[in-house]
Short mmCIF file of C-alpha atoms in Angstrom, two decimals:
data_model
loop_
_atom_site.label_atom_id
_atom_site.label_comp_id
_atom_site.label_asym_id
_atom_site.label_seq_id
_atom_site.Cartn_x
_atom_site.Cartn_y
_atom_site.Cartn_z
CA UNK A 8 0.00 0.00 0.00
CA UNK A 9 1.53 3.31 -1.07
CA UNK A 10 1.74 6.22 1.35
CA UNK A 11 -0.33 9.36 0.76
CA UNK A 12 1.67 12.13 -0.91
CA UNK A 13 1.53 15.79 0.08
CA UNK A 14 2.90 18.79 -1.81
CA UNK A 15 3.88 21.88 0.15
CA UNK A 16 5.86 25.02 -0.45
CA UNK A 17 7.57 24.65 2.94
CA UNK A 18 8.15 21.77 5.32
CA UNK A 19 9.52 22.73 8.73
CA UNK A 20 11.02 20.04 10.93
CA UNK A 21 10.71 21.05 14.57
CA UNK A 22 7.58 22.68 15.99
CA UNK A 23 9.30 24.70 18.69
CA UNK A 24 9.90 28.44 19.04
CA UNK A 25 11.91 28.96 15.84
CA UNK A 26 9.87 26.52 13.77
CA UNK A 27 6.52 28.05 14.64
CA UNK A 28 7.79 31.59 14.08
CA UNK A 29 9.06 30.61 10.63
CA UNK A 30 5.73 28.91 9.83
CA UNK A 31 3.78 32.01 10.83
CA UNK A 32 5.85 34.31 8.63
CA UNK A 33 5.83 31.94 5.66
CA UNK A 34 2.07 31.50 6.01
CA UNK A 35 1.56 35.26 6.00
CA UNK A 36 3.18 35.28 2.57
CA UNK A 37 0.64 32.77 1.27
CA UNK A 38 3.02 29.82 1.35
CA UNK A 39 1.62 26.37 2.07
CA UNK A 40 3.39 25.13 5.20
CA UNK A 41 3.51 21.93 7.22
CA UNK A 42 5.19 21.63 10.63
CA UNK A 43 6.51 18.18 11.57
CA UNK A 44 7.69 17.13 15.03
CA UNK A 45 8.45 13.77 16.61
CA UNK A 46 7.05 14.86 19.98
CA UNK A 47 3.48 14.27 21.14
CA UNK A 48 3.32 17.61 22.98
CA UNK A 49 3.89 20.93 21.29
CA UNK A 50 6.90 23.09 22.24
CA UNK A 51 7.93 21.41 25.48
CA UNK A 52 11.04 23.61 25.82
CA UNK A 53 8.85 26.71 25.83
CA UNK A 54 6.56 25.11 28.40
CA UNK A 55 9.30 24.36 30.95
CA UNK A 56 11.28 27.56 30.43
CA UNK A 57 11.56 30.26 33.04
CA UNK A 58 10.15 28.07 35.78
CA UNK A 59 6.98 27.64 33.73
CA UNK A 60 6.58 31.36 32.97
CA UNK A 61 8.78 31.55 29.84
CA UNK A 62 11.54 34.16 29.80
CA UNK A 63 10.52 34.94 26.22
CA UNK A 64 12.99 37.74 25.40
CA UNK A 65 15.39 40.29 26.83
CA UNK A 66 14.99 44.05 26.34
CA UNK A 67 18.76 44.51 26.10
CA UNK A 68 19.39 42.01 23.31
CA UNK A 69 22.45 42.70 21.16
CA UNK A 70 25.00 40.65 19.25
CA UNK A 71 27.28 40.86 22.30
CA UNK A 72 24.89 38.54 24.16
CA UNK A 73 25.65 35.62 21.82
CA UNK A 74 28.48 33.13 21.38
CA UNK A 75 29.47 31.89 17.92
CA UNK A 76 32.56 31.20 15.85
CA UNK A 77 31.30 34.20 13.85
CA UNK A 78 30.04 36.67 16.47
CA UNK A 79 28.68 39.03 13.80
CA UNK A 80 26.44 36.46 12.09
CA UNK A 81 23.42 37.07 14.33
CA UNK A 82 23.31 40.86 13.79
CA UNK A 83 21.19 40.86 10.63
CA UNK A 84 18.40 38.65 11.97
CA UNK A 85 18.32 40.38 15.37
CA UNK A 86 17.99 43.77 13.70
CA UNK A 87 15.07 42.67 11.52
CA UNK A 88 13.00 41.14 14.31
CA UNK A 89 13.69 42.77 17.67
CA UNK A 90 12.51 42.15 21.23
CA UNK A 91 9.99 44.96 20.73
CA UNK A 92 8.56 43.15 17.72
CA UNK A 93 7.89 40.08 19.84
CA UNK A 94 6.51 42.20 22.67
CA UNK A 95 4.08 43.75 20.20
CA UNK A 96 2.94 40.26 19.21
CA UNK A 97 2.19 39.14 22.76
CA UNK A 98 0.49 42.45 23.53
CA UNK A 99 -1.76 41.87 20.51
CA UNK A 100 -2.85 38.64 22.18
CA UNK A 101 -3.39 40.32 25.55
CA UNK A 102 -0.63 38.38 27.32
CA UNK A 103 0.53 40.20 30.43
CA UNK A 104 4.23 40.19 31.27
CA UNK A 105 6.79 41.74 33.60
CA UNK A 106 10.52 42.43 33.76
CA UNK A 107 12.13 40.30 36.43
CA UNK A 108 15.65 41.73 36.29
CA UNK A 109 18.35 42.72 33.82
CA UNK A 110 15.84 43.13 30.97
CA UNK A 111 14.44 39.60 31.34
CA UNK A 112 10.75 39.46 30.39
CA UNK A 113 8.42 36.76 31.75
CA UNK A 114 4.74 35.95 31.36
CA UNK A 115 2.56 36.96 34.30
CA UNK A 116 0.72 33.70 33.73
CA UNK A 117 2.25 30.53 32.32
CA UNK A 118 4.45 29.55 29.38
CA UNK A 119 1.40 27.90 27.85
CA UNK A 120 0.18 31.37 26.90
CA UNK A 121 3.13 31.73 24.49
CA UNK A 122 2.53 28.27 23.02
CA UNK A 123 -1.18 29.00 22.56
CA UNK A 124 -0.39 32.33 20.92
CA UNK A 125 2.00 30.77 18.41
CA UNK A 126 -0.48 27.99 17.68
CA UNK A 127 -3.24 30.53 17.01
CA UNK A 128 -0.97 32.56 14.75
CA UNK A 129 -0.12 29.41 12.78
CA UNK A 130 -3.78 28.46 12.48
CA UNK A 131 -4.63 31.97 11.22
CA UNK A 132 -2.36 31.42 8.20
CA UNK A 133 -3.45 27.79 7.59
CA UNK A 134 -0.30 26.01 8.74
CA UNK A 135 -0.73 22.22 8.79
CA UNK A 136 0.58 20.06 11.66
CA UNK A 137 2.03 16.58 11.81
CA UNK A 138 3.00 15.78 15.41
CA UNK A 139 4.26 12.51 16.86
CA UNK A 140 5.64 11.73 13.42
CA UNK A 141 9.01 10.20 12.58
CA UNK A 142 10.96 11.24 9.50
CA UNK A 143 12.47 8.09 8.06
CA UNK A 144 14.31 9.60 5.12
CA UNK A 145 15.05 12.92 3.43
CA UNK A 146 15.88 12.97 -0.27
CA UNK A 147 17.18 15.78 -2.44
CA UNK A 148 15.21 16.21 -5.65
CA UNK A 149 17.27 19.05 -7.10
CA UNK A 150 18.60 16.86 -9.92
CA UNK A 151 15.73 14.40 -10.07
CA UNK A 152 14.04 14.40 -13.46
CA UNK A 153 10.95 12.80 -11.87
CA UNK A 154 10.40 15.51 -9.29
CA UNK A 155 6.93 17.04 -9.17
CA UNK A 156 6.00 20.74 -9.30
CA UNK A 157 9.57 21.94 -8.83
CA UNK A 158 10.05 20.37 -5.38
CA UNK A 159 13.57 20.32 -3.99
CA UNK A 160 13.05 17.78 -1.19
CA UNK A 161 11.12 14.63 -0.40
CA UNK A 162 10.47 13.56 3.19
CA UNK A 163 9.28 10.06 3.92
CA UNK A 164 7.49 9.54 7.23
CA UNK A 165 5.64 6.60 8.74
CA UNK A 166 2.33 8.02 7.50
CA UNK A 167 3.03 9.90 4.26
CA UNK A 168 5.48 11.30 1.73
CA UNK A 169 5.91 15.07 1.59
CA UNK A 170 7.51 17.01 -1.24
CA UNK A 171 8.43 20.65 -0.76
CA UNK A 172 10.40 23.47 -2.32
CA UNK A 173 11.89 24.59 1.02
CA UNK A 174 13.08 22.46 3.93
CA UNK A 175 13.62 24.24 7.26
CA UNK A 176 15.48 22.47 10.07
CA UNK A 177 14.40 23.85 13.46
CA UNK A 178 15.07 20.80 15.61
CA UNK A 179 17.13 22.46 18.35
CA UNK A 180 20.20 21.00 20.04
CA UNK A 181 21.08 18.14 22.35
CA UNK A 182 20.00 19.81 25.60
CA UNK A 183 17.35 18.20 27.80
CA UNK A 184 16.94 14.89 25.92
CA UNK A 185 14.20 13.84 28.35
CA UNK A 186 11.80 16.20 26.55
CA UNK A 187 12.82 15.05 23.08
CA UNK A 188 16.12 16.73 22.14
CA UNK A 189 18.08 14.80 19.54
CA UNK A 190 20.90 15.07 17.03
CA UNK A 191 18.51 14.98 14.07
CA UNK A 192 19.32 18.49 12.84
CA UNK A 193 23.05 17.82 12.82
CA UNK A 194 22.46 14.56 10.94
CA UNK A 195 20.56 16.46 8.23
CA UNK A 196 23.43 18.95 8.03
CA UNK A 197 25.89 16.09 7.56
CA UNK A 198 23.68 14.54 4.87
CA UNK A 199 23.91 17.76 2.86
CA UNK A 200 27.62 18.30 3.58
CA UNK A 201 26.96 21.29 5.84
CA UNK A 202 29.70 21.62 8.46
CA UNK A 203 28.75 21.39 12.15
CA UNK A 204 31.08 22.95 14.72
CA UNK A 205 32.04 21.11 17.90
CA UNK A 206 29.17 20.69 20.35
CA UNK A 207 29.08 20.92 24.15
CA UNK A 208 26.58 21.69 26.92
CA UNK A 209 26.05 25.37 27.72
CA UNK A 210 24.33 27.28 30.53
CA UNK A 211 25.00 24.30 32.75
CA UNK A 212 26.12 23.54 36.29
CA UNK A 213 29.75 22.63 36.94
CA UNK A 214 31.08 19.61 38.83
CA UNK A 215 34.23 19.09 40.86
CA UNK A 216 36.44 16.16 41.79
CA UNK A 217 35.34 14.70 45.12
CA UNK A 218 38.60 15.46 46.91
CA UNK A 219 38.83 19.01 45.52
CA UNK A 220 35.49 20.38 46.68
CA UNK A 221 34.26 17.96 49.32
CA UNK A 222 33.58 20.47 52.08
CA UNK A 223 31.63 22.78 49.81
CA UNK A 224 29.34 20.00 48.59
CA UNK A 225 28.13 19.75 52.19
CA UNK A 226 26.67 23.29 52.05
CA UNK A 227 24.29 22.55 49.18
CA UNK A 228 21.68 25.29 48.84
CA UNK A 229 23.87 28.20 49.97
CA UNK A 230 23.91 31.11 47.48
CA UNK A 231 26.32 34.06 47.24
CA UNK A 232 26.27 37.22 45.15
CA UNK A 233 29.63 37.00 43.38
CA UNK A 234 31.53 37.86 40.21
CA UNK A 235 32.83 34.85 38.29
CA UNK A 236 35.52 35.16 35.59
CA UNK A 237 37.06 32.90 32.96
CA UNK A 238 38.94 33.60 29.74
CA UNK A 239 38.51 37.36 30.01
CA UNK A 240 34.72 37.18 30.54
CA UNK A 241 32.96 37.94 33.82
CA UNK A 242 29.40 37.66 35.15
CA UNK A 243 28.04 39.15 38.36
CA UNK A 244 25.06 37.26 39.79
CA UNK A 245 24.41 34.56 42.37
CA UNK A 246 26.46 31.39 42.59
CA UNK A 247 24.79 28.37 44.18
CA UNK A 248 26.53 25.50 45.94
CA UNK A 249 25.08 22.08 45.07
CA UNK A 250 25.79 18.50 46.07
CA UNK A 251 27.71 18.14 42.78
CA UNK A 252 29.52 21.48 42.65
CA UNK A 253 28.42 24.93 41.57
CA UNK A 254 25.37 26.32 39.80
CA UNK A 255 23.33 29.53 39.90
CA UNK A 256 23.02 32.27 37.25
CA UNK A 257 26.67 33.41 37.31
CA UNK A 258 27.94 29.84 36.98
CA UNK A 259 25.48 28.98 34.19
CA UNK A 260 26.65 32.07 32.31
CA UNK A 261 30.37 31.41 32.71
CA UNK A 262 29.97 27.70 31.86
CA UNK A 263 29.53 28.68 28.22
CA UNK A 264 33.05 30.15 28.24
CA UNK A 265 34.75 27.54 30.41
CA UNK A 266 36.67 24.59 28.97
CA UNK A 267 37.95 21.46 30.78
CA UNK A 268 41.31 22.03 32.46
CA UNK A 269 40.66 25.73 33.06
CA UNK A 270 40.14 27.52 36.37
CA UNK A 271 37.39 29.90 37.40
CA UNK A 272 38.13 33.00 39.45
CA UNK A 273 35.47 34.12 41.92
CA UNK A 274 35.26 37.52 43.59
CA UNK A 275 33.33 36.78 46.78
CA UNK A 276 33.06 40.44 47.77
CA UNK A 277 32.42 42.34 44.53
CA UNK A 278 30.92 45.32 46.40
CA UNK A 279 33.52 45.45 49.17
CA UNK A 280 37.25 45.90 49.68
CA UNK A 281 38.59 43.10 51.87
CA UNK A 282 41.75 45.01 52.81
CA UNK A 283 39.67 47.93 54.08
CA UNK A 284 37.51 45.55 56.11
CA UNK A 285 40.60 44.02 57.73
CA UNK A 286 42.00 47.50 58.45
CA UNK A 287 38.83 48.44 60.33
CA UNK A 288 39.18 45.36 62.54
CA UNK A 289 42.99 45.33 62.78
CA UNK A 290 42.98 45.29 66.61
CA UNK A 291 39.93 43.04 66.97
CA UNK A 292 39.90 39.78 68.89
CA UNK A 293 37.20 38.47 66.54
CA UNK A 294 37.98 35.24 64.68
CA UNK A 295 38.23 35.42 60.88
CA UNK A 296 35.11 33.30 60.18
CA UNK A 297 33.03 35.46 62.55
CA UNK A 298 34.15 38.64 60.81
CA UNK A 299 33.51 37.31 57.30
CA UNK A 300 30.11 36.00 58.38
CA UNK A 301 29.03 39.65 58.54
CA UNK A 302 29.43 39.80 54.76
CA UNK A 303 28.97 36.21 53.56
CA UNK A 304 26.78 33.22 54.57
CA UNK A 305 28.12 31.68 57.78
CA UNK A 306 27.97 28.08 56.53
CA UNK A 307 30.07 29.02 53.52
CA UNK A 308 32.55 31.06 55.56
CA UNK A 309 33.24 28.19 57.94
CA UNK A 310 34.11 25.80 55.13
CA UNK A 311 35.98 28.39 53.06
CA UNK A 312 38.14 29.63 55.93
CA UNK A 313 39.08 26.10 57.01
CA UNK A 314 40.05 25.23 53.42
CA UNK A 315 41.98 28.46 52.83
CA UNK A 316 43.93 28.50 56.06
CA UNK A 317 44.96 24.87 55.49
CA UNK A 318 46.07 25.75 51.95
CA UNK A 319 48.10 28.75 53.15
CA UNK A 320 49.41 26.92 56.22
CA UNK A 321 48.08 29.71 58.46
CA UNK A 322 46.78 28.99 61.97
CA UNK A 323 43.27 30.18 62.85
CA UNK A 324 43.49 33.10 65.27
CA UNK A 325 41.91 36.49 66.12
CA UNK A 326 42.11 39.14 63.40
CA UNK A 327 44.48 41.24 65.48
CA UNK A 328 47.00 38.41 65.61
CA UNK A 329 47.42 37.95 61.85
CA UNK A 330 50.53 39.38 60.21
CA UNK A 331 49.98 42.02 57.54
CA UNK A 332 51.15 39.74 54.73
CA UNK A 333 48.76 37.02 55.92
CA UNK A 334 45.79 39.39 55.73
CA UNK A 335 46.90 40.52 52.28
CA UNK A 336 46.90 36.87 51.12
CA UNK A 337 43.43 36.27 52.58
CA UNK A 338 42.10 39.48 51.01
CA UNK A 339 43.50 38.43 47.63
CA UNK A 340 41.73 35.06 47.91
CA UNK A 341 38.43 36.73 48.82
CA UNK A 342 38.55 38.75 45.60
CA UNK A 343 40.21 36.09 43.45
CA UNK A 344 39.24 32.64 44.72
CA UNK A 345 40.51 30.10 42.19
CA UNK A 346 38.56 26.88 41.66
CA UNK A 347 38.97 24.22 38.97
CA UNK A 348 35.84 22.35 37.84
CA UNK A 349 36.25 18.79 36.58
CA UNK A 350 33.31 18.92 34.18
CA UNK A 351 29.65 19.82 33.71
CA UNK A 352 26.44 18.06 34.71
CA UNK A 353 25.86 17.42 31.00
CA UNK A 354 23.14 17.82 28.40
CA UNK A 355 20.46 16.41 30.70
CA UNK A 356 20.43 19.66 32.69
CA UNK A 357 22.05 22.07 30.21
CA UNK A 358 19.74 24.84 29.01
CA UNK A 359 21.39 25.08 25.58
CA UNK A 360 23.84 23.41 23.22
CA UNK A 361 26.94 25.38 22.31
CA UNK A 362 28.07 25.08 18.69
CA UNK A 363 25.99 23.82 15.79
CA UNK A 364 25.56 24.35 12.06
CA UNK A 365 28.51 26.47 10.97
CA UNK A 366 27.38 30.01 10.20
CA UNK A 367 29.91 30.16 7.35
CA UNK A 368 27.58 27.74 5.55
CA UNK A 369 24.50 29.99 5.88
CA UNK A 370 23.23 33.35 4.67
CA UNK A 371 22.96 35.66 7.68
CA UNK A 372 19.99 37.38 6.02
CA UNK A 373 17.89 34.31 5.21
CA UNK A 374 19.40 31.33 7.15
CA UNK A 375 19.57 29.43 3.83
CA UNK A 376 22.40 27.07 3.00
CA UNK A 377 24.84 28.70 0.58
CA UNK A 378 25.27 25.42 -1.30
CA UNK A 379 21.85 23.70 -1.18
CA UNK A 380 18.96 25.75 -2.55
CA UNK A 381 15.89 25.67 -0.33
CA UNK A 382 17.62 24.23 2.76
CA UNK A 383 17.40 26.40 5.91
CA UNK A 384 18.62 26.05 9.50
CA UNK A 385 17.19 28.18 12.32
CA UNK A 386 17.21 28.41 16.10
CA UNK A 387 19.42 26.44 18.46
CA UNK A 388 20.66 24.01 15.80
CA UNK A 389 22.76 26.89 14.42
CA UNK A 390 26.10 27.91 15.99
CA UNK A 391 24.56 30.91 17.76
CA UNK A 392 24.11 30.55 21.53
CA UNK A 393 22.74 33.26 23.79
CA UNK A 394 23.49 34.17 27.35
CA UNK A 395 21.05 33.32 30.12
CA UNK A 396 18.03 35.59 30.32
CA UNK A 397 15.76 35.29 27.27
CA UNK A 398 18.39 35.74 24.58
CA UNK A 399 18.05 32.23 23.14
CA UNK A 400 14.32 32.66 22.65
CA UNK A 401 14.98 35.98 20.92
CA UNK A 402 17.37 34.20 18.55
CA UNK A 403 14.63 31.64 17.84
CA UNK A 404 12.12 34.38 17.00
CA UNK A 405 14.61 36.40 14.93
CA UNK A 406 16.11 33.52 12.94
CA UNK A 407 12.65 32.02 12.35
CA UNK A 408 11.37 35.36 11.15
CA UNK A 409 14.35 35.80 8.79
CA UNK A 410 13.82 32.42 7.12
CA UNK A 411 10.06 32.94 7.03
CA UNK A 412 10.48 35.94 4.73
CA UNK A 413 12.01 33.88 1.92
CA UNK A 414 11.09 30.17 2.24
#
């Protein structure tokens, strides 16, 4: 029994943020569009984002908020569909939102409001859906004399065959496989000889060797406002101690810049001057942990002081009994605490995948492959990764919009 055959202008693989935005824009242009996804539920990554409230964009979005082998690639798409453009869309649908901090915008209600909005926008332009469907094979028809109506691609699924002029890959990265992430997009890139850069988890917690961080793993749940630096990049937000190592916003941010074998440098008192603090208490009989507990969480201070004094071979004693050079060493460590992670907690908990389809292979204006007519890559599958705080969703909207203007 032969499978039913469909003919479409555009087939989009991946019904997430980027895929739906592309479908909406293509549909507005009168293109016939079908969205295919292997998941049963629509846009799970949107649903779980932002603690269920979806940090859907960031008011301060710029190219400097993204990591890529070509840091300029994202500029064109971001300029053509801005955070304000997406805000206008959600305001049209009456979705209330608020700024949490640092330009991060969240729904007042739930993430489902964003999913429902995108679904309604797709329906308004007659986008077809094919969920819980597995693509078994993709064929290029560019040089096929038997191709129908000028189609460039044929997709064979378990329920039909679809031919289309444009094929858009919006399948995301490897992050959070438990909600359906897969390597499918990279496999399609390889099939069409499109280079994929090296991949690794991003916006992810960091782990430490058991003997290197043992005391700190016992204070799981303690958070500190700190500045974390690596490879010339710094982030100032909370760090969070966990039973496996370090997490929290500042750590998630710096994880995208950290590589195995490198150290992190943590300023534990970014608003204070440790030397000035010690000068004020130079004649005090107060013990070092008790003094630092006025500025930092006591549980952390107890572990940190014990570790530091052992490392420096300094005996615990009242502040007034420390030599000047000893206090200088302690002050330096407070502002420049060096730690060396052993790894990350991996894709299962990573918010994004660093790397992806090489931007050299794509048009920055349209997201189309420079060598395969009609083949597009958008969203997280591309080597453009945003910082924490709504930037990755903005890239999804912007890249989807860019491709939607031409597919």
